[in-house]
mmCIF file of C-alpha atoms in Angstrom:
data_model
loop_
_atom_site.group_PDB
_atom_site.id
_atom_site.type_symbol
_atom_site.label_atom_id
_atom_site.label_comp_id
_atom_site.label_asym_id
_atom_site.label_seq_id
_atom_site.Cartn_x
_atom_site.Cartn_y
_atom_site.Cartn_z
ATOM 1 C CA UNK A 1 55.646 74.828 -22.910
ATOM 2 C CA UNK A 2 52.018 75.020 -21.852
ATOM 3 C CA UNK A 3 51.038 73.160 -18.671
ATOM 4 C CA UNK A 4 47.862 71.335 -17.736
ATOM 5 C CA UNK A 5 45.993 72.309 -14.581
ATOM 6 C CA UNK A 6 42.756 71.669 -12.691
ATOM 7 C CA UNK A 7 40.664 74.268 -10.892
ATOM 8 C CA UNK A 8 37.722 74.193 -8.490
ATOM 9 C CA UNK A 9 34.697 76.145 -9.732
ATOM 10 C CA UNK A 10 31.381 77.005 -8.130
ATOM 11 C CA UNK A 11 29.034 75.892 -10.931
ATOM 12 C CA UNK A 12 25.963 77.325 -9.194
ATOM 13 C CA UNK A 13 25.135 78.104 -5.538
ATOM 14 C CA UNK A 14 25.753 74.944 -3.520
ATOM 15 C CA UNK A 15 27.338 72.962 -6.377
ATOM 16 C CA UNK A 16 31.053 72.777 -7.143
ATOM 17 C CA UNK A 17 33.101 70.980 -9.756
ATOM 18 C CA UNK A 18 36.703 70.509 -10.882
ATOM 19 C CA UNK A 19 37.539 71.721 -14.381
ATOM 20 C CA UNK A 20 40.529 70.935 -16.585
ATOM 21 C CA UNK A 21 42.421 73.773 -18.245
ATOM 22 C CA UNK A 22 45.611 74.519 -20.125
ATOM 23 C CA UNK A 23 47.865 77.276 -18.848
ATOM 24 C CA UNK A 24 49.745 79.722 -21.063
ATOM 25 C CA UNK A 25 53.529 79.670 -20.940
ATOM 26 C CA UNK A 26 54.717 82.277 -18.408
ATOM 27 C CA UNK A 27 55.949 85.555 -19.856
ATOM 28 C CA UNK A 28 59.107 87.438 -18.965
ATOM 29 C CA UNK A 29 57.711 88.913 -15.736
ATOM 30 C CA UNK A 30 55.464 85.996 -14.791
ATOM 31 C CA UNK A 31 55.794 82.838 -12.713
ATOM 32 C CA UNK A 32 54.365 79.337 -12.990
ATOM 33 C CA UNK A 33 53.353 78.135 -9.523
ATOM 34 C CA UNK A 34 52.666 74.511 -8.552
ATOM 35 C CA UNK A 35 50.247 74.473 -5.627
ATOM 36 C CA UNK A 36 51.198 72.797 -2.359
ATOM 37 C CA UNK A 37 48.262 73.924 -0.217
ATOM 38 C CA UNK A 38 45.317 76.266 -0.266
ATOM 39 C CA UNK A 39 42.975 77.300 2.506
ATOM 40 C CA UNK A 40 39.200 77.609 2.635
ATOM 41 C CA UNK A 41 38.134 80.694 4.537
ATOM 42 C CA UNK A 42 34.967 79.324 6.072
ATOM 43 C CA UNK A 43 33.344 82.718 6.512
ATOM 44 C CA UNK A 44 33.639 84.493 3.155
ATOM 45 C CA UNK A 45 34.035 81.446 0.930
ATOM 46 C CA UNK A 46 31.006 79.654 2.296
ATOM 47 C CA UNK A 47 28.902 82.797 1.745
ATOM 48 C CA UNK A 48 30.114 82.749 -1.860
ATOM 49 C CA UNK A 49 29.392 79.015 -2.120
ATOM 50 C CA UNK A 50 25.831 79.531 -0.892
ATOM 51 C CA UNK A 51 25.294 82.383 -3.380
ATOM 52 C CA UNK A 52 24.828 85.025 -0.679
ATOM 53 C CA UNK A 53 26.980 87.841 -2.069
ATOM 54 C CA UNK A 54 24.660 90.873 -2.475
ATOM 55 C CA UNK A 55 24.493 92.234 -6.008
ATOM 56 C CA UNK A 56 25.628 95.619 -4.714
ATOM 57 C CA UNK A 57 28.856 93.983 -3.479
ATOM 58 C CA UNK A 58 29.736 91.901 -6.544
ATOM 59 C CA UNK A 59 32.524 94.263 -7.601
ATOM 60 C CA UNK A 60 33.877 94.825 -4.071
ATOM 61 C CA UNK A 61 33.941 91.094 -3.347
ATOM 62 C CA UNK A 62 35.913 90.058 -6.408
ATOM 63 C CA UNK A 63 39.045 88.121 -5.527
ATOM 64 C CA UNK A 64 42.260 89.238 -7.272
ATOM 65 C CA UNK A 65 42.346 86.290 -9.713
ATOM 66 C CA UNK A 66 38.666 85.403 -9.755
ATOM 67 C CA UNK A 67 37.146 84.135 -12.989
ATOM 68 C CA UNK A 68 33.431 84.256 -13.679
ATOM 69 C CA UNK A 69 30.870 86.257 -11.771
ATOM 70 C CA UNK A 70 28.655 85.889 -8.716
ATOM 71 C CA UNK A 71 26.538 83.956 -8.031
ATOM 72 C CA UNK A 72 28.184 81.549 -10.505
ATOM 73 C CA UNK A 73 29.804 79.968 -12.356
ATOM 74 C CA UNK A 74 32.775 81.457 -10.550
ATOM 75 C CA UNK A 75 36.307 80.413 -9.596
ATOM 76 C CA UNK A 76 36.938 81.930 -6.171
ATOM 77 C CA UNK A 77 39.528 81.764 -3.402
ATOM 78 C CA UNK A 78 42.545 83.664 -2.126
ATOM 79 C CA UNK A 79 44.724 81.516 0.165
ATOM 80 C CA UNK A 80 47.232 79.644 -1.995
ATOM 81 C CA UNK A 81 50.769 78.463 -1.254
ATOM 82 C CA UNK A 82 52.982 76.837 -3.850
ATOM 83 C CA UNK A 83 56.430 76.462 -5.378
ATOM 84 C CA UNK A 84 57.628 78.560 -8.310
ATOM 85 C CA UNK A 85 58.508 76.138 -11.130
ATOM 86 C CA UNK A 86 59.282 78.747 -13.788
ATOM 87 C CA UNK A 87 60.074 82.431 -13.512
ATOM 88 C CA UNK A 88 62.801 84.883 -12.516
ATOM 89 C CA UNK A 89 65.858 83.242 -10.940
ATOM 90 C CA UNK A 90 65.241 85.038 -7.637
ATOM 91 C CA UNK A 91 61.895 83.235 -7.318
ATOM 92 C CA UNK A 92 62.442 79.899 -9.031
ATOM 93 C CA UNK A 93 62.209 77.073 -6.493
ATOM 94 C CA UNK A 94 60.937 79.376 -3.726
ATOM 95 C CA UNK A 95 57.791 78.758 -1.704
ATOM 96 C CA UNK A 96 55.349 81.632 -2.227
ATOM 97 C CA UNK A 97 51.932 82.853 -1.105
ATOM 98 C CA UNK A 98 49.419 84.165 -3.629
ATOM 99 C CA UNK A 99 45.827 85.418 -3.461
ATOM 100 C CA UNK A 100 44.737 82.745 -5.945
ATOM 101 C CA UNK A 101 41.744 80.362 -6.069
ATOM 102 C CA UNK A 102 41.953 76.586 -5.569
ATOM 103 C CA UNK A 103 43.937 75.373 -8.591
ATOM 104 C CA UNK A 104 46.738 72.862 -9.094
ATOM 105 C CA UNK A 105 49.002 75.193 -11.113
ATOM 106 C CA UNK A 106 48.680 78.804 -12.206
ATOM 107 C CA UNK A 107 50.511 81.594 -14.033
ATOM 108 C CA UNK A 108 50.522 85.057 -12.457
ATOM 109 C CA UNK A 109 52.698 88.186 -12.555
ATOM 110 C CA UNK A 110 55.823 87.764 -10.431
ATOM 111 C CA UNK A 111 54.667 90.796 -8.441
ATOM 112 C CA UNK A 112 51.569 88.847 -7.315
ATOM 113 C CA UNK A 113 53.505 86.326 -5.214
ATOM 114 C CA UNK A 114 55.184 86.880 -1.848
ATOM 115 C CA UNK A 115 58.025 84.663 -0.686
ATOM 116 C CA UNK A 116 57.188 82.671 2.436
ATOM 117 C CA UNK A 117 59.868 83.114 5.140
ATOM 118 C CA UNK A 118 62.046 80.051 5.756
ATOM 119 C CA UNK A 119 60.782 79.702 9.331
ATOM 120 C CA UNK A 120 57.119 79.469 8.261
ATOM 121 C CA UNK A 121 55.901 75.992 7.203
ATOM 122 C CA UNK A 122 54.083 76.029 3.819
ATOM 123 C CA UNK A 123 50.866 74.601 5.308
ATOM 124 C CA UNK A 124 50.699 77.342 7.953
ATOM 125 C CA UNK A 125 51.358 79.993 5.311
ATOM 126 C CA UNK A 126 47.810 79.583 3.936
ATOM 127 C CA UNK A 127 46.745 81.646 6.966
ATOM 128 C CA UNK A 128 48.542 84.702 5.588
ATOM 129 C CA UNK A 129 45.403 86.268 4.130
ATOM 130 C CA UNK A 130 43.510 85.902 7.405
ATOM 131 C CA UNK A 131 46.364 87.154 9.570
ATOM 132 C CA UNK A 132 46.617 90.080 7.153
ATOM 133 C CA UNK A 133 42.963 90.878 7.961
ATOM 134 C CA UNK A 134 43.832 90.735 11.673
ATOM 135 C CA UNK A 135 46.818 93.039 11.167
ATOM 136 C CA UNK A 136 44.616 95.570 9.385
ATOM 137 C CA UNK A 137 42.005 95.376 12.154
ATOM 138 C CA UNK A 138 44.590 96.092 14.824
ATOM 139 C CA UNK A 139 45.996 98.965 12.802
ATOM 140 C CA UNK A 140 42.430 100.352 12.804
ATOM 141 C CA UNK A 141 41.797 99.548 16.472
ATOM 142 C CA UNK A 142 45.161 100.809 17.784
ATOM 143 C CA UNK A 143 45.096 98.912 21.116
ATOM 144 C CA UNK A 144 47.235 100.307 23.920
ATOM 145 C CA UNK A 145 49.394 98.660 26.552
ATOM 146 C CA UNK A 146 47.252 97.404 29.416
ATOM 147 C CA UNK A 147 43.936 97.572 27.514
ATOM 148 C CA UNK A 148 41.018 95.319 28.441
ATOM 149 C CA UNK A 149 39.931 93.654 25.210
ATOM 150 C CA UNK A 150 37.325 91.118 24.130
ATOM 151 C CA UNK A 151 37.234 89.383 20.756
ATOM 152 C CA UNK A 152 33.654 88.262 20.148
ATOM 153 C CA UNK A 153 33.534 85.409 17.647
ATOM 154 C CA UNK A 154 36.149 82.666 17.726
ATOM 155 C CA UNK A 155 36.192 81.859 14.030
ATOM 156 C CA UNK A 156 39.184 82.095 11.749
ATOM 157 C CA UNK A 157 39.411 85.900 11.758
ATOM 158 C CA UNK A 158 38.515 86.414 15.419
ATOM 159 C CA UNK A 159 41.008 83.808 16.561
ATOM 160 C CA UNK A 160 43.719 85.409 14.419
ATOM 161 C CA UNK A 161 43.031 88.772 16.060
ATOM 162 C CA UNK A 162 43.168 87.178 19.517
ATOM 163 C CA UNK A 163 46.466 85.490 18.655
ATOM 164 C CA UNK A 164 48.064 88.819 17.743
ATOM 165 C CA UNK A 165 46.595 90.600 20.765
ATOM 166 C CA UNK A 166 48.135 87.942 23.026
ATOM 167 C CA UNK A 167 51.523 89.480 22.186
ATOM 168 C CA UNK A 168 50.583 92.952 23.446
ATOM 169 C CA UNK A 169 52.112 93.731 26.860
ATOM 170 C CA UNK A 170 49.817 93.969 29.830
ATOM 171 C CA UNK A 171 46.548 93.466 27.962
ATOM 172 C CA UNK A 172 43.608 91.428 29.193
ATOM 173 C CA UNK A 173 42.411 89.446 26.174
ATOM 174 C CA UNK A 174 39.362 87.221 26.198
ATOM 175 C CA UNK A 175 38.015 85.215 23.261
ATOM 176 C CA UNK A 176 34.219 85.097 23.494
ATOM 177 C CA UNK A 177 32.192 82.450 21.670
ATOM 178 C CA UNK A 178 28.991 80.468 22.194
ATOM 179 C CA UNK A 179 30.762 77.259 21.120
ATOM 180 C CA UNK A 180 32.574 75.771 24.146
ATOM 181 C CA UNK A 181 34.911 73.934 21.765
ATOM 182 C CA UNK A 182 36.587 77.295 21.059
ATOM 183 C CA UNK A 183 38.024 77.189 24.584
ATOM 184 C CA UNK A 184 40.684 74.794 23.321
ATOM 185 C CA UNK A 185 41.603 77.237 20.546
ATOM 186 C CA UNK A 186 41.867 80.084 23.045
ATOM 187 C CA UNK A 187 44.101 78.006 25.296
ATOM 188 C CA UNK A 188 46.376 77.118 22.378
ATOM 189 C CA UNK A 189 46.652 80.806 21.490
ATOM 190 C CA UNK A 190 47.397 81.847 25.058
ATOM 191 C CA UNK A 191 44.276 83.932 25.692
ATOM 192 C CA UNK A 192 41.299 83.620 28.032
ATOM 193 C CA UNK A 193 37.931 82.243 26.979
ATOM 194 C CA UNK A 194 34.326 82.874 27.995
ATOM 195 C CA UNK A 195 30.791 82.281 26.791
ATOM 196 C CA UNK A 196 28.897 85.476 25.859
ATOM 197 C CA UNK A 197 27.014 85.412 29.164
ATOM 198 C CA UNK A 198 30.182 85.096 31.239
ATOM 199 C CA UNK A 199 32.442 87.503 29.317
ATOM 200 C CA UNK A 200 34.295 90.177 31.266
ATOM 201 C CA UNK A 201 32.985 93.697 30.748
ATOM 202 C CA UNK A 202 34.430 97.199 31.157
ATOM 203 C CA UNK A 203 36.382 96.707 27.930
ATOM 204 C CA UNK A 204 38.323 99.499 26.299
ATOM 205 C CA UNK A 205 38.032 97.693 22.971
ATOM 206 C CA UNK A 206 35.896 94.895 21.554
ATOM 207 C CA UNK A 207 36.658 93.318 18.185
ATOM 208 C CA UNK A 208 33.501 91.741 16.776
ATOM 209 C CA UNK A 209 33.858 88.837 14.335
ATOM 210 C CA UNK A 210 30.888 86.540 14.982
ATOM 211 C CA UNK A 211 28.759 87.797 12.045
ATOM 212 C CA UNK A 212 25.644 87.680 14.255
ATOM 213 C CA UNK A 213 23.297 90.363 15.562
ATOM 214 C CA UNK A 214 23.557 88.861 19.033
ATOM 215 C CA UNK A 215 27.333 89.033 18.961
ATOM 216 C CA UNK A 216 27.335 92.688 17.921
ATOM 217 C CA UNK A 217 24.794 93.602 20.602
ATOM 218 C CA UNK A 218 26.834 91.775 23.238
ATOM 219 C CA UNK A 219 29.976 93.562 22.039
ATOM 220 C CA UNK A 220 28.371 96.910 22.813
ATOM 221 C CA UNK A 221 27.333 95.679 26.255
ATOM 222 C CA UNK A 222 30.913 94.696 27.084
ATOM 223 C CA UNK A 223 32.315 98.191 26.498
ATOM 224 C CA UNK A 224 33.204 100.768 29.119
ATOM 225 C CA UNK A 225 31.943 104.304 28.573
ATOM 226 C CA UNK A 226 33.533 105.786 25.415
ATOM 227 C CA UNK A 227 34.768 102.347 24.345
ATOM 228 C CA UNK A 228 34.975 101.146 20.740
ATOM 229 C CA UNK A 229 33.708 98.123 18.848
ATOM 230 C CA UNK A 230 35.716 97.318 15.720
ATOM 231 C CA UNK A 231 33.353 95.452 13.403
ATOM 232 C CA UNK A 232 35.111 92.782 11.345
ATOM 233 C CA UNK A 233 32.081 90.669 10.431
ATOM 234 C CA UNK A 234 30.795 90.535 6.877
ATOM 235 C CA UNK A 235 27.110 89.676 6.704
ATOM 236 C CA UNK A 236 26.634 89.047 2.992
ATOM 237 C CA UNK A 237 23.057 89.873 2.029
ATOM 238 C CA UNK A 238 21.676 89.819 5.584
ATOM 239 C CA UNK A 239 20.268 92.921 7.290
ATOM 240 C CA UNK A 240 21.492 93.516 10.834
ATOM 241 C CA UNK A 241 19.676 95.337 13.639
ATOM 242 C CA UNK A 242 21.873 97.338 15.986
ATOM 243 C CA UNK A 243 20.672 98.489 19.456
ATOM 244 C CA UNK A 244 21.410 102.201 19.349
ATOM 245 C CA UNK A 245 18.824 103.178 21.968
ATOM 246 C CA UNK A 246 19.061 103.072 25.762
ATOM 247 C CA UNK A 247 22.572 104.092 26.891
ATOM 248 C CA UNK A 248 24.348 103.961 23.515
ATOM 249 C CA UNK A 249 24.587 107.743 23.176
ATOM 250 C CA UNK A 250 24.950 108.661 26.844
ATOM 251 C CA UNK A 251 27.889 106.233 27.125
ATOM 252 C CA UNK A 252 29.370 107.694 23.904
ATOM 253 C CA UNK A 253 30.085 104.286 22.350
ATOM 254 C CA UNK A 254 31.737 103.899 18.935
ATOM 255 C CA UNK A 255 31.229 101.253 16.241
ATOM 256 C CA UNK A 256 33.962 101.263 13.623
ATOM 257 C CA UNK A 257 34.196 99.123 10.495
ATOM 258 C CA UNK A 258 37.388 97.421 9.354
ATOM 259 C CA UNK A 259 37.837 95.477 6.147
ATOM 260 C CA UNK A 260 40.957 94.107 4.516
ATOM 261 C CA UNK A 261 40.104 95.484 1.053
ATOM 262 C CA UNK A 262 41.700 98.816 2.019
ATOM 263 C CA UNK A 263 44.887 99.305 4.014
ATOM 264 C CA UNK A 264 44.086 101.011 7.309
ATOM 265 C CA UNK A 265 44.556 104.792 6.979
ATOM 266 C CA UNK A 266 46.706 104.602 10.119
ATOM 267 C CA UNK A 267 49.297 102.615 8.157
ATOM 268 C CA UNK A 268 48.507 103.501 4.546
ATOM 269 C CA UNK A 269 52.201 104.157 3.924
ATOM 270 C CA UNK A 270 52.915 100.438 4.442
ATOM 271 C CA UNK A 271 50.759 99.475 1.455
ATOM 272 C CA UNK A 272 49.328 96.078 0.560
ATOM 273 C CA UNK A 273 52.739 94.469 0.031
ATOM 274 C CA UNK A 274 54.047 95.622 3.394
ATOM 275 C CA UNK A 275 50.917 94.422 5.186
ATOM 276 C CA UNK A 276 51.102 90.952 3.619
ATOM 277 C CA UNK A 277 54.835 90.642 4.288
ATOM 278 C CA UNK A 278 54.187 91.462 7.949
ATOM 279 C CA UNK A 279 51.424 88.838 8.143
ATOM 280 C CA UNK A 280 53.757 86.169 6.764
ATOM 281 C CA UNK A 281 56.463 87.153 9.239
ATOM 282 C CA UNK A 282 53.993 86.818 12.131
ATOM 283 C CA UNK A 283 53.170 83.265 10.993
ATOM 284 C CA UNK A 284 56.470 82.043 12.428
ATOM 285 C CA UNK A 285 54.455 81.562 15.646
ATOM 286 C CA UNK A 286 53.612 77.815 15.908
ATOM 287 C CA UNK A 287 50.566 78.580 18.057
ATOM 288 C CA UNK A 288 48.779 79.622 14.875
ATOM 289 C CA UNK A 289 48.714 75.983 13.754
ATOM 290 C CA UNK A 290 45.655 75.659 16.008
ATOM 291 C CA UNK A 291 43.664 77.660 13.434
ATOM 292 C CA UNK A 292 43.988 74.861 10.863
ATOM 293 C CA UNK A 293 41.307 72.439 11.958
ATOM 294 C CA UNK A 294 40.685 70.165 8.973
ATOM 295 C CA UNK A 295 42.350 68.827 5.863
ATOM 296 C CA UNK A 296 41.358 67.167 2.612
ATOM 297 C CA UNK A 297 42.698 66.546 -0.881
ATOM 298 C CA UNK A 298 42.009 69.000 -3.707
ATOM 299 C CA UNK A 299 40.035 66.326 -5.568
ATOM 300 C CA UNK A 300 37.576 66.148 -2.656
ATOM 301 C CA UNK A 301 36.530 69.816 -2.801
ATOM 302 C CA UNK A 302 33.212 69.224 -4.631
ATOM 303 C CA UNK A 303 32.099 67.090 -1.655
ATOM 304 C CA UNK A 304 33.907 69.033 1.083
ATOM 305 C CA UNK A 305 32.679 72.557 0.241
ATOM 306 C CA UNK A 306 28.962 71.790 0.771
ATOM 307 C CA UNK A 307 29.810 70.202 4.129
ATOM 308 C CA UNK A 308 31.817 73.263 5.155
ATOM 309 C CA UNK A 309 29.056 75.623 3.998
ATOM 310 C CA UNK A 310 26.374 73.742 5.941
ATOM 311 C CA UNK A 311 28.472 73.424 9.099
ATOM 312 C CA UNK A 312 28.544 69.631 8.833
ATOM 313 C CA UNK A 313 32.322 70.014 8.870
ATOM 314 C CA UNK A 314 33.150 72.416 11.702
ATOM 315 C CA UNK A 315 36.315 74.279 10.813
ATOM 316 C CA UNK A 316 38.284 77.455 11.278
ATOM 317 C CA UNK A 317 40.642 77.201 8.299
ATOM 318 C CA UNK A 318 40.256 74.044 6.222
ATOM 319 C CA UNK A 319 43.489 72.986 4.527
ATOM 320 C CA UNK A 320 43.457 71.710 0.945
ATOM 321 C CA UNK A 321 46.487 69.653 -0.035
ATOM 322 C CA UNK A 322 47.753 69.019 -3.566
ATOM 323 C CA UNK A 323 49.685 66.010 -4.797
ATOM 324 C CA UNK A 324 53.333 66.279 -5.808
ATOM 325 C CA UNK A 325 52.352 66.082 -9.462
ATOM 326 C CA UNK A 326 49.590 68.687 -9.053
#
């Protein structure tokens, strides 16, 4: 039997709407998922909402189950948690994570969902995609025991990286952000906090996630000689100036990119499935609840997304909840 569903679409930059649709009956190797929660990634999704995806990156920025094209109309998103209502017996009734947009129900291949571990609450599981980005960054960065590390930018991704680094033995981890409110997030995650001006230097590694020129420049300043900045920011269609003069070369500094679209070469053998499964396992840590900083109903998304995009609603991960009859 076909099922009714509703989905959030970006009609045009800055304007969203909810559309009705009818789902096909799931095939032999497919599942029908009823959404419980989804998450708004305030960095990437608000760039999409504002229509700031460069034309050269339209193909690279496509979400796995995106419909439409940038700048719009487009159905976009990738942090969905739900319950399998129909599908293989091994999955039916299980709570799963899927890289799917904001939609009340959806049909996808069974291989596209990952079972959420029993010790991870469904609401926290929406962070899986972001923690997966953090896992990939640390595979790229390869921090060592006792390293001195700064994470510049206390948004959703930066805070996720800091949370994972807090588990490394003997490291000095400091979350650096210009917003003093991020101090509470750092405390909840068990890491130090500092403003950019007061951040500790002589770092072996700096992970940059502020998506600002100032943050990237400060990241370079915080390094010891021969240190590395791992660049996690995505700037959309903005050009960024990087200070490569003065002592950049004499200090032999390194800037390295890291993006979740490709599994880090250091752990390529783990593959996408292994990386996501690891991220979900790491979400058993209740400290990560501090990254969910707002909540609203699915029906409110047309009003909530503009407020998130403008910064009127300050958030790390904004949780979208769906009714029982979604």
